mmCIF file with all atom_site columns, C-alpha atoms in Angstrom:
data_model
loop_
_atom_site.group_PDB
_atom_site.id
_atom_site.type_symbol
_atom_site.label_atom_id
_atom_site.label_alt_id
_atom_site.label_comp_id
_atom_site.label_asym_id
_atom_site.label_entity_id
_atom_site.label_seq_id
_atom_site.pdbx_PDB_ins_code
_atom_site.Cartn_x
_atom_site.Cartn_y
_atom_site.Cartn_z
_atom_site.occupancy
_atom_site.B_iso_or_equiv
_atom_site.pdbx_formal_charge
_atom_site.auth_seq_id
_atom_site.auth_comp_id
_atom_site.auth_asym_id
_atom_site.auth_atom_id
_atom_site.pdbx_PDB_model_num
ATOM 1   C CA . UNK L 1 1   ? 6.424   13.793  7.688   1.00 0.00 ? 1   UNK L CA 1
ATOM 2   C CA . UNK L 1 2   ? 7.012   12.478  4.179   1.00 0.00 ? 2   UNK L CA 1
ATOM 3   C CA . UNK L 1 3   ? 4.991   13.973  1.383   1.00 0.00 ? 3   UNK L CA 1
ATOM 4   C CA . UNK L 1 4   ? 2.944   12.183  -1.237  1.00 0.00 ? 4   UNK L CA 1
ATOM 5   C CA . UNK L 1 5   ? 4.461   9.866   -3.793  1.00 0.00 ? 5   UNK L CA 1
ATOM 6   C CA . UNK L 1 6   ? 3.300   10.740  -7.302  1.00 0.00 ? 6   UNK L CA 1
ATOM 7   C CA . UNK L 1 7   ? 3.276   9.020   -10.669 1.00 0.00 ? 7   UNK L CA 1
ATOM 8   C CA . UNK L 1 8   ? 1.783   9.965   -14.014 1.00 0.00 ? 8   UNK L CA 1
ATOM 9   C CA . UNK L 1 9   ? -1.844  9.267   -13.016 1.00 0.00 ? 9   UNK L CA 1
ATOM 10  C CA . UNK L 1 10  ? -1.681  8.641   -9.303  1.00 0.00 ? 10  UNK L CA 1
ATOM 11  C CA . UNK L 1 11  ? -0.915  10.247  -5.969  1.00 0.00 ? 11  UNK L CA 1
ATOM 12  C CA . UNK L 1 12  ? -0.075  8.206   -2.843  1.00 0.00 ? 12  UNK L CA 1
ATOM 13  C CA . UNK L 1 13  ? -0.425  10.537  0.149   1.00 0.00 ? 13  UNK L CA 1
ATOM 14  C CA . UNK L 1 14  ? 0.673   9.675   3.689   1.00 0.00 ? 14  UNK L CA 1
ATOM 15  C CA . UNK L 1 15  ? -2.126  9.176   6.194   1.00 0.00 ? 15  UNK L CA 1
ATOM 16  C CA . UNK L 1 16  ? -1.565  10.814  9.572   1.00 0.00 ? 16  UNK L CA 1
ATOM 17  C CA . UNK L 1 17  ? -2.418  9.246   12.929  1.00 0.00 ? 17  UNK L CA 1
ATOM 18  C CA . UNK L 1 18  ? -5.482  11.521  13.380  1.00 0.00 ? 18  UNK L CA 1
ATOM 19  C CA . UNK L 1 19  ? -6.664  10.491  9.906   1.00 0.00 ? 19  UNK L CA 1
ATOM 20  C CA . UNK L 1 20  ? -6.312  6.802   10.827  1.00 0.00 ? 20  UNK L CA 1
ATOM 21  C CA . UNK L 1 21  ? -8.426  7.471   13.930  1.00 0.00 ? 21  UNK L CA 1
ATOM 22  C CA . UNK L 1 22  ? -11.079 9.307   11.935  1.00 0.00 ? 22  UNK L CA 1
ATOM 23  C CA . UNK L 1 23  ? -11.212 6.628   9.228   1.00 0.00 ? 23  UNK L CA 1
ATOM 24  C CA . UNK L 1 24  ? -11.665 3.949   11.889  1.00 0.00 ? 24  UNK L CA 1
ATOM 25  C CA . UNK L 1 25  ? -14.587 6.044   13.167  1.00 0.00 ? 25  UNK L CA 1
ATOM 26  C CA . UNK L 1 26  ? -15.995 6.163   9.611   1.00 0.00 ? 26  UNK L CA 1
ATOM 27  C CA . UNK L 1 27  ? -15.141 9.767   8.667   1.00 0.00 ? 27  UNK L CA 1
ATOM 28  C CA . UNK L 1 28  ? -14.160 9.095   5.069   1.00 0.00 ? 28  UNK L CA 1
ATOM 29  C CA . UNK L 1 29  ? -15.682 12.383  3.854   1.00 0.00 ? 29  UNK L CA 1
ATOM 30  C CA . UNK L 1 30  ? -13.627 14.559  6.205   1.00 0.00 ? 30  UNK L CA 1
ATOM 31  C CA . UNK L 1 31  ? -10.385 12.702  5.500   1.00 0.00 ? 31  UNK L CA 1
ATOM 32  C CA . UNK L 1 32  ? -11.201 12.706  1.785   1.00 0.00 ? 32  UNK L CA 1
ATOM 33  C CA . UNK L 1 33  ? -11.626 16.484  1.881   1.00 0.00 ? 33  UNK L CA 1
ATOM 34  C CA . UNK L 1 34  ? -8.183  16.824  3.500   1.00 0.00 ? 34  UNK L CA 1
ATOM 35  C CA . UNK L 1 35  ? -6.676  14.612  0.785   1.00 0.00 ? 35  UNK L CA 1
ATOM 36  C CA . UNK L 1 36  ? -8.570  16.383  -1.992  1.00 0.00 ? 36  UNK L CA 1
ATOM 37  C CA . UNK L 1 37  ? -10.192 13.158  -3.178  1.00 0.00 ? 37  UNK L CA 1
ATOM 38  C CA . UNK L 1 38  ? -13.286 11.028  -2.808  1.00 0.00 ? 38  UNK L CA 1
ATOM 39  C CA . UNK L 1 39  ? -12.809 8.129   -0.393  1.00 0.00 ? 39  UNK L CA 1
ATOM 40  C CA . UNK L 1 40  ? -15.714 5.951   -1.405  1.00 0.00 ? 40  UNK L CA 1
ATOM 41  C CA . UNK L 1 41  ? -17.625 3.563   0.812   1.00 0.00 ? 41  UNK L CA 1
ATOM 42  C CA . UNK L 1 42  ? -16.097 0.572   -0.998  1.00 0.00 ? 42  UNK L CA 1
ATOM 43  C CA . UNK L 1 43  ? -12.566 1.931   -0.480  1.00 0.00 ? 43  UNK L CA 1
ATOM 44  C CA . UNK L 1 44  ? -13.130 2.269   3.267   1.00 0.00 ? 44  UNK L CA 1
ATOM 45  C CA . UNK L 1 45  ? -14.845 -1.124  3.487   1.00 0.00 ? 45  UNK L CA 1
ATOM 46  C CA . UNK L 1 46  ? -11.867 -2.790  1.793   1.00 0.00 ? 46  UNK L CA 1
ATOM 47  C CA . UNK L 1 47  ? -9.193  -0.854  3.737   1.00 0.00 ? 47  UNK L CA 1
ATOM 48  C CA . UNK L 1 48  ? -10.780 -0.640  7.204   1.00 0.00 ? 48  UNK L CA 1
ATOM 49  C CA . UNK L 1 49  ? -9.241  -3.884  8.564   1.00 0.00 ? 49  UNK L CA 1
ATOM 50  C CA . UNK L 1 50  ? -5.784  -2.761  7.456   1.00 0.00 ? 50  UNK L CA 1
ATOM 51  C CA . UNK L 1 51  ? -6.307  0.759   8.788   1.00 0.00 ? 51  UNK L CA 1
ATOM 52  C CA . UNK L 1 52  ? -7.121  -0.691  12.222  1.00 0.00 ? 52  UNK L CA 1
ATOM 53  C CA . UNK L 1 53  ? -4.123  -3.015  12.157  1.00 0.00 ? 53  UNK L CA 1
ATOM 54  C CA . UNK L 1 54  ? -1.713  -0.292  11.036  1.00 0.00 ? 54  UNK L CA 1
ATOM 55  C CA . UNK L 1 55  ? -3.119  2.155   13.602  1.00 0.00 ? 55  UNK L CA 1
ATOM 56  C CA . UNK L 1 56  ? -2.188  -0.297  16.359  1.00 0.00 ? 56  UNK L CA 1
ATOM 57  C CA . UNK L 1 57  ? 1.267   -0.629  14.821  1.00 0.00 ? 57  UNK L CA 1
ATOM 58  C CA . UNK L 1 58  ? 1.662   3.166   14.904  1.00 0.00 ? 58  UNK L CA 1
ATOM 59  C CA . UNK L 1 59  ? 0.925   3.196   18.647  1.00 0.00 ? 59  UNK L CA 1
ATOM 60  C CA . UNK L 1 60  ? 4.131   1.169   19.096  1.00 0.00 ? 60  UNK L CA 1
ATOM 61  C CA . UNK L 1 61  ? 6.169   2.656   16.245  1.00 0.00 ? 61  UNK L CA 1
ATOM 62  C CA . UNK L 1 62  ? 5.084   6.180   15.230  1.00 0.00 ? 62  UNK L CA 1
ATOM 63  C CA . UNK L 1 63  ? 8.185   6.441   13.022  1.00 0.00 ? 63  UNK L CA 1
ATOM 64  C CA . UNK L 1 64  ? 6.578   3.906   10.644  1.00 0.00 ? 64  UNK L CA 1
ATOM 65  C CA . UNK L 1 65  ? 3.928   6.439   9.557   1.00 0.00 ? 65  UNK L CA 1
ATOM 66  C CA . UNK L 1 66  ? 5.300   7.245   6.057   1.00 0.00 ? 66  UNK L CA 1
ATOM 67  C CA . UNK L 1 67  ? 5.763   3.528   5.333   1.00 0.00 ? 67  UNK L CA 1
ATOM 68  C CA . UNK L 1 68  ? 2.217   2.457   6.117   1.00 0.00 ? 68  UNK L CA 1
ATOM 69  C CA . UNK L 1 69  ? -1.085  2.973   4.302   1.00 0.00 ? 69  UNK L CA 1
ATOM 70  C CA . UNK L 1 70  ? -1.098  5.342   1.368   1.00 0.00 ? 70  UNK L CA 1
ATOM 71  C CA . UNK L 1 71  ? -4.395  5.641   -0.503  1.00 0.00 ? 71  UNK L CA 1
ATOM 72  C CA . UNK L 1 72  ? -3.991  5.251   -4.262  1.00 0.00 ? 72  UNK L CA 1
ATOM 73  C CA . UNK L 1 73  ? -5.684  8.390   -5.563  1.00 0.00 ? 73  UNK L CA 1
ATOM 74  C CA . UNK L 1 74  ? -6.462  8.539   -9.262  1.00 0.00 ? 74  UNK L CA 1
ATOM 75  C CA . UNK L 1 75  ? -5.862  12.067  -10.559 1.00 0.00 ? 75  UNK L CA 1
ATOM 76  C CA . UNK L 1 76  ? -6.591  12.193  -14.253 1.00 0.00 ? 76  UNK L CA 1
ATOM 77  C CA . UNK L 1 77  ? -7.428  15.226  -16.365 1.00 0.00 ? 77  UNK L CA 1
ATOM 78  C CA . UNK L 1 78  ? -11.121 16.081  -16.331 1.00 0.00 ? 78  UNK L CA 1
ATOM 79  C CA . UNK L 1 79  ? -12.027 13.489  -13.678 1.00 0.00 ? 79  UNK L CA 1
ATOM 80  C CA . UNK L 1 80  ? -12.776 13.843  -9.991  1.00 0.00 ? 80  UNK L CA 1
ATOM 81  C CA . UNK L 1 81  ? -9.885  12.553  -7.855  1.00 0.00 ? 81  UNK L CA 1
ATOM 82  C CA . UNK L 1 82  ? -10.834 9.360   -6.056  1.00 0.00 ? 82  UNK L CA 1
ATOM 83  C CA . UNK L 1 83  ? -9.211  6.608   -4.024  1.00 0.00 ? 83  UNK L CA 1
ATOM 84  C CA . UNK L 1 84  ? -9.101  3.404   -6.066  1.00 0.00 ? 84  UNK L CA 1
ATOM 85  C CA . UNK L 1 85  ? -6.955  1.304   -3.722  1.00 0.00 ? 85  UNK L CA 1
ATOM 86  C CA . UNK L 1 86  ? -4.016  1.499   -1.348  1.00 0.00 ? 86  UNK L CA 1
ATOM 87  C CA . UNK L 1 87  ? -0.332  0.697   -1.096  1.00 0.00 ? 87  UNK L CA 1
ATOM 88  C CA . UNK L 1 88  ? 1.573   0.084   2.098   1.00 0.00 ? 88  UNK L CA 1
ATOM 89  C CA . UNK L 1 89  ? 4.780   -1.371  3.401   1.00 0.00 ? 89  UNK L CA 1
ATOM 90  C CA . UNK L 1 90  ? 4.494   -3.702  6.378   1.00 0.00 ? 90  UNK L CA 1
ATOM 91  C CA . UNK L 1 91  ? 6.869   -1.460  8.373   1.00 0.00 ? 91  UNK L CA 1
ATOM 92  C CA . UNK L 1 92  ? 9.857   0.818   8.051   1.00 0.00 ? 92  UNK L CA 1
ATOM 93  C CA . UNK L 1 93  ? 13.072  -0.924  6.933   1.00 0.00 ? 93  UNK L CA 1
ATOM 94  C CA . UNK L 1 94  ? 14.089  -3.685  9.338   1.00 0.00 ? 94  UNK L CA 1
ATOM 95  C CA . UNK L 1 95  ? 17.589  -4.268  10.738  1.00 0.00 ? 95  UNK L CA 1
ATOM 96  C CA . UNK L 1 96  ? 18.569  -5.979  7.454   1.00 0.00 ? 96  UNK L CA 1
ATOM 97  C CA . UNK L 1 97  ? 17.233  -3.136  5.308   1.00 0.00 ? 97  UNK L CA 1
ATOM 98  C CA . UNK L 1 98  ? 14.203  -5.089  4.094   1.00 0.00 ? 98  UNK L CA 1
ATOM 99  C CA . UNK L 1 99  ? 10.770  -3.603  3.388   1.00 0.00 ? 99  UNK L CA 1
ATOM 100 C CA . UNK L 1 100 ? 7.756   -5.587  2.209   1.00 0.00 ? 100 UNK L CA 1
ATOM 101 C CA . UNK L 1 101 ? 5.106   -4.020  0.016   1.00 0.00 ? 101 UNK L CA 1
ATOM 102 C CA . UNK L 1 102 ? 1.400   -4.748  -0.060  1.00 0.00 ? 102 UNK L CA 1
ATOM 103 C CA . UNK L 1 103 ? -1.166  -3.276  -2.446  1.00 0.00 ? 103 UNK L CA 1
ATOM 104 C CA . UNK L 1 104 ? -4.800  -3.540  -3.444  1.00 0.00 ? 104 UNK L CA 1
ATOM 105 C CA . UNK L 1 105 ? -6.840  -1.949  -6.197  1.00 0.00 ? 105 UNK L CA 1
ATOM 106 C CA . UNK L 1 106 ? -10.644 -1.953  -6.038  1.00 0.00 ? 106 UNK L CA 1
ATOM 107 C CA . UNK L 1 107 ? -12.185 -4.436  -8.511  1.00 0.00 ? 107 UNK L CA 1
ATOM 108 C CA . UNK L 1 108 ? -13.764 -1.707  -10.682 1.00 0.00 ? 108 UNK L CA 1
ATOM 109 C CA . UNK L 1 109 ? -10.310 -0.245  -11.396 1.00 0.00 ? 109 UNK L CA 1
ATOM 110 C CA . UNK L 1 110 ? -8.303  -3.419  -12.036 1.00 0.00 ? 110 UNK L CA 1
ATOM 111 C CA . UNK L 1 111 ? -6.631  -4.377  -15.328 1.00 0.00 ? 111 UNK L CA 1
ATOM 112 C CA . UNK L 1 112 ? -5.804  -0.752  -16.193 1.00 0.00 ? 112 UNK L CA 1
ATOM 113 C CA . UNK L 1 113 ? -2.212  -0.671  -14.959 1.00 0.00 ? 113 UNK L CA 1
ATOM 114 C CA . UNK L 1 114 ? -2.967  1.154   -11.714 1.00 0.00 ? 114 UNK L CA 1
ATOM 115 C CA . UNK L 1 115 ? -1.518  -1.537  -9.432  1.00 0.00 ? 115 UNK L CA 1
ATOM 116 C CA . UNK L 1 116 ? 1.727   -1.636  -11.411 1.00 0.00 ? 116 UNK L CA 1
ATOM 117 C CA . UNK L 1 117 ? 1.948   2.154   -11.460 1.00 0.00 ? 117 UNK L CA 1
ATOM 118 C CA . UNK L 1 118 ? 1.179   2.526   -7.728  1.00 0.00 ? 118 UNK L CA 1
ATOM 119 C CA . UNK L 1 119 ? 3.517   -0.271  -6.630  1.00 0.00 ? 119 UNK L CA 1
ATOM 120 C CA . UNK L 1 120 ? 6.253   0.986   -8.935  1.00 0.00 ? 120 UNK L CA 1
ATOM 121 C CA . UNK L 1 121 ? 5.998   4.522   -7.546  1.00 0.00 ? 121 UNK L CA 1
ATOM 122 C CA . UNK L 1 122 ? 6.018   3.277   -3.936  1.00 0.00 ? 122 UNK L CA 1
ATOM 123 C CA . UNK L 1 123 ? 9.007   1.019   -4.612  1.00 0.00 ? 123 UNK L CA 1
ATOM 124 C CA . UNK L 1 124 ? 10.932  3.881   -6.255  1.00 0.00 ? 124 UNK L CA 1
ATOM 125 C CA . UNK L 1 125 ? 10.214  6.023   -3.192  1.00 0.00 ? 125 UNK L CA 1
ATOM 126 C CA . UNK L 1 126 ? 11.395  3.239   -0.853  1.00 0.00 ? 126 UNK L CA 1
ATOM 127 C CA . UNK L 1 127 ? 14.520  2.583   -2.917  1.00 0.00 ? 127 UNK L CA 1
ATOM 128 C CA . UNK L 1 128 ? 15.598  6.194   -2.432  1.00 0.00 ? 128 UNK L CA 1
ATOM 129 C CA . UNK L 1 129 ? 15.930  5.562   1.321   1.00 0.00 ? 129 UNK L CA 1
ATOM 130 C CA . UNK L 1 130 ? 19.570  4.604   2.034   1.00 0.00 ? 130 UNK L CA 1
ATOM 131 C CA . UNK L 1 131 ? 18.435  2.129   4.730   1.00 0.00 ? 131 UNK L CA 1
ATOM 132 C CA . UNK L 1 132 ? 16.599  -0.021  2.166   1.00 0.00 ? 132 UNK L CA 1
ATOM 133 C CA . UNK L 1 133 ? 18.638  -2.884  0.718   1.00 0.00 ? 133 UNK L CA 1
ATOM 134 C CA . UNK L 1 134 ? 15.907  -5.418  -0.118  1.00 0.00 ? 134 UNK L CA 1
ATOM 135 C CA . UNK L 1 135 ? 12.396  -4.974  -1.483  1.00 0.00 ? 135 UNK L CA 1
ATOM 136 C CA . UNK L 1 136 ? 10.007  -7.863  -0.827  1.00 0.00 ? 136 UNK L CA 1
ATOM 137 C CA . UNK L 1 137 ? 6.555   -8.878  -2.034  1.00 0.00 ? 137 UNK L CA 1
ATOM 138 C CA . UNK L 1 138 ? 4.789   -12.028 -0.794  1.00 0.00 ? 138 UNK L CA 1
ATOM 139 C CA . UNK L 1 139 ? 2.096   -13.376 -3.098  1.00 0.00 ? 139 UNK L CA 1
ATOM 140 C CA . UNK L 1 140 ? -0.372  -16.250 -2.851  1.00 0.00 ? 140 UNK L CA 1
ATOM 141 C CA . UNK L 1 141 ? 0.538   -18.988 -5.368  1.00 0.00 ? 141 UNK L CA 1
ATOM 142 C CA . UNK L 1 142 ? -2.886  -18.744 -7.043  1.00 0.00 ? 142 UNK L CA 1
ATOM 143 C CA . UNK L 1 143 ? -2.789  -14.935 -7.439  1.00 0.00 ? 143 UNK L CA 1
ATOM 144 C CA . UNK L 1 144 ? -1.621  -14.900 -11.060 1.00 0.00 ? 144 UNK L CA 1
ATOM 145 C CA . UNK L 1 145 ? -2.227  -11.160 -11.547 1.00 0.00 ? 145 UNK L CA 1
ATOM 146 C CA . UNK L 1 146 ? -0.067  -10.244 -8.576  1.00 0.00 ? 146 UNK L CA 1
ATOM 147 C CA . UNK L 1 147 ? 2.642   -12.711 -9.584  1.00 0.00 ? 147 UNK L CA 1
ATOM 148 C CA . UNK L 1 148 ? 2.766   -11.105 -13.056 1.00 0.00 ? 148 UNK L CA 1
ATOM 149 C CA . UNK L 1 149 ? 2.849   -7.643  -11.477 1.00 0.00 ? 149 UNK L CA 1
ATOM 150 C CA . UNK L 1 150 ? 5.835   -8.361  -9.217  1.00 0.00 ? 150 UNK L CA 1
ATOM 151 C CA . UNK L 1 151 ? 7.680   -10.072 -12.087 1.00 0.00 ? 151 UNK L CA 1
ATOM 152 C CA . UNK L 1 152 ? 7.105   -7.011  -14.293 1.00 0.00 ? 152 UNK L CA 1
ATOM 153 C CA . UNK L 1 153 ? 8.679   -4.840  -11.575 1.00 0.00 ? 153 UNK L CA 1
ATOM 154 C CA . UNK L 1 154 ? 11.813  -6.993  -11.471 1.00 0.00 ? 154 UNK L CA 1
ATOM 155 C CA . UNK L 1 155 ? 11.101  -9.179  -8.449  1.00 0.00 ? 155 UNK L CA 1
ATOM 156 C CA . UNK L 1 156 ? 12.518  -12.715 -8.399  1.00 0.00 ? 156 UNK L CA 1
ATOM 157 C CA . UNK L 1 157 ? 11.017  -15.547 -6.354  1.00 0.00 ? 157 UNK L CA 1
ATOM 158 C CA . UNK L 1 158 ? 13.424  -16.375 -3.517  1.00 0.00 ? 158 UNK L CA 1
ATOM 159 C CA . UNK L 1 159 ? 11.361  -18.832 -1.486  1.00 0.00 ? 159 UNK L CA 1
ATOM 160 C CA . UNK L 1 160 ? 8.102   -19.601 0.254   1.00 0.00 ? 160 UNK L CA 1
ATOM 161 C CA . UNK L 1 161 ? 6.650   -18.801 3.652   1.00 0.00 ? 161 UNK L CA 1
ATOM 162 C CA . UNK L 1 162 ? 3.592   -19.682 5.693   1.00 0.00 ? 162 UNK L CA 1
ATOM 163 C CA . UNK L 1 163 ? 1.504   -16.726 6.835   1.00 0.00 ? 163 UNK L CA 1
ATOM 164 C CA . UNK L 1 164 ? -0.919  -17.555 9.682   1.00 0.00 ? 164 UNK L CA 1
ATOM 165 C CA . UNK L 1 165 ? -3.616  -15.362 8.106   1.00 0.00 ? 165 UNK L CA 1
ATOM 166 C CA . UNK L 1 166 ? -2.981  -15.831 4.380   1.00 0.00 ? 166 UNK L CA 1
ATOM 167 C CA . UNK L 1 167 ? -1.512  -19.345 4.174   1.00 0.00 ? 167 UNK L CA 1
ATOM 168 C CA . UNK L 1 168 ? 1.242   -20.238 1.712   1.00 0.00 ? 168 UNK L CA 1
ATOM 169 C CA . UNK L 1 169 ? 2.963   -17.262 0.100   1.00 0.00 ? 169 UNK L CA 1
ATOM 170 C CA . UNK L 1 170 ? 5.656   -17.103 -2.568  1.00 0.00 ? 170 UNK L CA 1
ATOM 171 C CA . UNK L 1 171 ? 8.370   -14.666 -1.484  1.00 0.00 ? 171 UNK L CA 1
ATOM 172 C CA . UNK L 1 172 ? 9.753   -12.380 -4.202  1.00 0.00 ? 172 UNK L CA 1
ATOM 173 C CA . UNK L 1 173 ? 12.636  -9.944  -3.721  1.00 0.00 ? 173 UNK L CA 1
ATOM 174 C CA . UNK L 1 174 ? 14.746  -7.289  -5.378  1.00 0.00 ? 174 UNK L CA 1
ATOM 175 C CA . UNK L 1 175 ? 18.120  -6.663  -3.746  1.00 0.00 ? 175 UNK L CA 1
#
C-alpha cells in the first residue's frame, strides 16, 4: 500500500477498502481516529457519493486503491488536523499512461491555496510513477477557479468532452 502524500500544510492519506466500507456506513469518527484527523459531517456529506462510486471500482480493480480517494487533511501548527476536502485520480494509469485528477475543497476552506497545494502534491506523486505519461484534468467551462488552478499547475487545454453526468468539460493535460 502507498503511504500518504504530504505537502507543507497538508497530508493526503490513502483510504483502505475497510475504511471505504466504514465511511459508507457512516463511521467517520472511527476512520478519522485511524487517520489522526477530524472527518466532519460536511466532509462525509460531500464525499459520500464518490466514496460509494470508488468502492464499487475497487471491487473490480483493487490495485487502484492508492490512486483513488485521498482525504485532504489540514495539518497546521497549533490546530486540530481536519479533512477539508479530497483528491483522487479516476483510476490507475491507463494503457496510454494517462491519469485524470479530481479534487474538491469544502467551501469554508476555499481561496486559501489548499486546492492548488493538494492537487500539486498529488500530481507530483503521480508523476513519480514511471507508468504515467499524461496528467489530465477535466473542468466545466464555467468553473473559473478550477480553470485558473489547472493553468497555474501547467495544464494546457487540449480539447473538450461530453460527460454524461457533468455535461461539457474542457480537457487539460500535461504530457
